[in-house]
Amino acid sequence: AHGRRDVRIAILRRNEEPVGFLPFHKRPGGFGRAIGAPYCDLQSVVAAPGMAPDMNDIMRAAGLRAMRFHALAHPDADAACSGLERADYNLIRLDGGAEEYLEQRRSEHARAFKNFRRLTRVAERERGAVEFIGPDRDPAHLELLLSWKRAQFKASGYLDLFANERHLSFMRNAFESHEPGCEGLLLMLTIGGEPVAGHFGVRSETGYHPWISAYHPDYQAYSPGNLFMVRAIEAMPELGLREYHLGVTHDHYKKNYVGAPLSVGYGVVRAQRQTLSSAASAAWTTLENLPWRAAADAAQRFHRRLDHIAEAELGSVQRISAVIDALRTQTLRRFSSEVGHG
């Protein structure tokens, strides 16, 4: 709410007592987006034990005609996610010790973990000791992580969130927050004293939700992201963490560290009957399921970019400019690919 004016919290009451909450951003036209978008990795109605609130009832009471979710977890998931696509949500959960968990992952991905040990030895021989900092309180390290992420956005063609001062301020404020049960947490891997990979996000008492992950491109040969994850899991007990959330994205490295994923819903929950907006959504779904794989993939990529822009940019002028940039980037990428193959 310090960064945006559209933060709302729907409060469910029973006999005047609060029994549930739905935090969201209320956008024009009664469209809702998950609180903290585009950074949040899991959404839900926060309800008292034993409650399974009806999403449509809540949305109508909150003045929402529709709300988009990327990973909706709900006490009554089948009912709440009716009509939504299902996705696998990546979660590291320590039911025992960290070493016990890692040993299980090693047994299932022996080749990958053998390679991580080899890369650690190579990095130590060529660059110096591989060490882990958690929590990392150095604001200069946060700025490094943000700069790596900006380079990553540019390389991928996604909107550079941190070209916007509002997003930078949001991250810096979270980094400075040390409220019990909800505080910023930066974790960093160093090689020879040089920061090379990190995660930043918020933690609860026992769970960590990284919002940003990035690494130093000059150290790519050592697979710093994977070396980071092994050390991060080892550090979880000392940090007081039982859960490490890695979201719904399909980054290939996650399979090495995550056991059975959670099933969550993604898409748009609607509180009213079909509208122009829902018809447009149906049209996108048709495009994304075309039998021509290249066309379907292009539609999916562009739809993700549009959604990313809509979450991050609040002004119409900024959104239009970002969409034009996204179209230009996608066109240039396709042209470069065709030239390269030609």
mmCIF file with all atom_site columns, N, CA and C in Angstrom, residues 1-5 7 166 169-170 173:
data_model
loop_
_atom_site.group_PDB
_atom_site.id
_atom_site.type_symbol
_atom_site.label_atom_id
_atom_site.label_alt_id
_atom_site.label_comp_id
_atom_site.label_asym_id
_atom_site.label_entity_id
_atom_site.label_seq_id
_atom_site.pdbx_PDB_ins_code
_atom_site.Cartn_x
_atom_site.Cartn_y
_atom_site.Cartn_z
_atom_site.occupancy
_atom_site.B_iso_or_equiv
_atom_site.pdbx_formal_charge
_atom_site.auth_seq_id
_atom_site.auth_comp_id
_atom_site.auth_asym_id
_atom_site.auth_atom_id
_atom_site.pdbx_PDB_model_num
ATOM 1  N N  . ALA A 1 1   ? 0.822  -1.210 0.000  1.00 0.00 ? 1   ALA A N  1
ATOM 2  C CA . ALA A 1 1   ? 0.000  0.000  0.000  1.00 0.00 ? 1   ALA A CA 1
ATOM 3  C C  . ALA A 1 1   ? 0.855  1.259  0.000  1.00 0.00 ? 1   ALA A C  1
ATOM 4  N N  . HIS A 1 2   ? 2.132  1.164  0.438  1.00 0.00 ? 2   HIS A N  1
ATOM 5  C CA . HIS A 1 2   ? 3.025  2.319  0.356  1.00 0.00 ? 2   HIS A CA 1
ATOM 6  C C  . HIS A 1 2   ? 3.388  2.628  -1.089 1.00 0.00 ? 2   HIS A C  1
ATOM 7  N N  . GLY A 1 3   ? 3.304  1.622  -1.964 1.00 0.00 ? 3   GLY A N  1
ATOM 8  C CA . GLY A 1 3   ? 3.709  1.806  -3.350 1.00 0.00 ? 3   GLY A CA 1
ATOM 9  C C  . GLY A 1 3   ? 2.573  2.003  -4.326 1.00 0.00 ? 3   GLY A C  1
ATOM 10 N N  . ARG A 1 4   ? 1.338  1.629  -3.948 1.00 0.00 ? 4   ARG A N  1
ATOM 11 C CA . ARG A 1 4   ? 0.196  1.729  -4.868 1.00 0.00 ? 4   ARG A CA 1
ATOM 12 C C  . ARG A 1 4   ? -1.046 2.174  -4.105 1.00 0.00 ? 4   ARG A C  1
ATOM 13 N N  . ARG A 1 5   ? -1.900 2.889  -4.811 1.00 0.00 ? 5   ARG A N  1
ATOM 14 C CA . ARG A 1 5   ? -3.119 3.391  -4.181 1.00 0.00 ? 5   ARG A CA 1
ATOM 15 C C  . ARG A 1 5   ? -4.307 2.446  -4.325 1.00 0.00 ? 5   ARG A C  1
ATOM 16 N N  . VAL A 1 7   ? -4.645 -0.747 -3.362 1.00 0.00 ? 7   VAL A N  1
ATOM 17 C CA . VAL A 1 7   ? -4.672 -1.900 -2.462 1.00 0.00 ? 7   VAL A CA 1
ATOM 18 C C  . VAL A 1 7   ? -5.989 -1.931 -1.687 1.00 0.00 ? 7   VAL A C  1
ATOM 19 N N  . ARG A 1 166 ? 9.063  3.448  -8.656 1.00 0.00 ? 166 ARG A N  1
ATOM 20 C CA . ARG A 1 166 ? 8.093  2.894  -7.710 1.00 0.00 ? 166 ARG A CA 1
ATOM 21 C C  . ARG A 1 166 ? 8.450  1.459  -7.345 1.00 0.00 ? 166 ARG A C  1
ATOM 22 N N  . SER A 1 169 ? 11.648 1.444  -5.141 1.00 0.00 ? 169 SER A N  1
ATOM 23 C CA . SER A 1 169 ? 11.317 1.855  -3.780 1.00 0.00 ? 169 SER A CA 1
ATOM 24 C C  . SER A 1 169 ? 10.634 0.732  -3.023 1.00 0.00 ? 169 SER A C  1
ATOM 25 N N  . PHE A 1 170 ? 9.757  0.001  -3.724 1.00 0.00 ? 170 PHE A N  1
ATOM 26 C CA . PHE A 1 170 ? 9.043  -1.129 -3.122 1.00 0.00 ? 170 PHE A CA 1
ATOM 27 C C  . PHE A 1 170 ? 10.028 -2.172 -2.600 1.00 0.00 ? 170 PHE A C  1
ATOM 28 N N  . ASN A 1 173 ? 12.169 -0.726 0.381  1.00 0.00 ? 173 ASN A N  1
ATOM 29 C CA . ASN A 1 173 ? 11.379 -0.669 1.618  1.00 0.00 ? 173 ASN A CA 1
ATOM 30 C C  . ASN A 1 173 ? 11.213 -2.054 2.230  1.00 0.00 ? 173 ASN A C  1
#
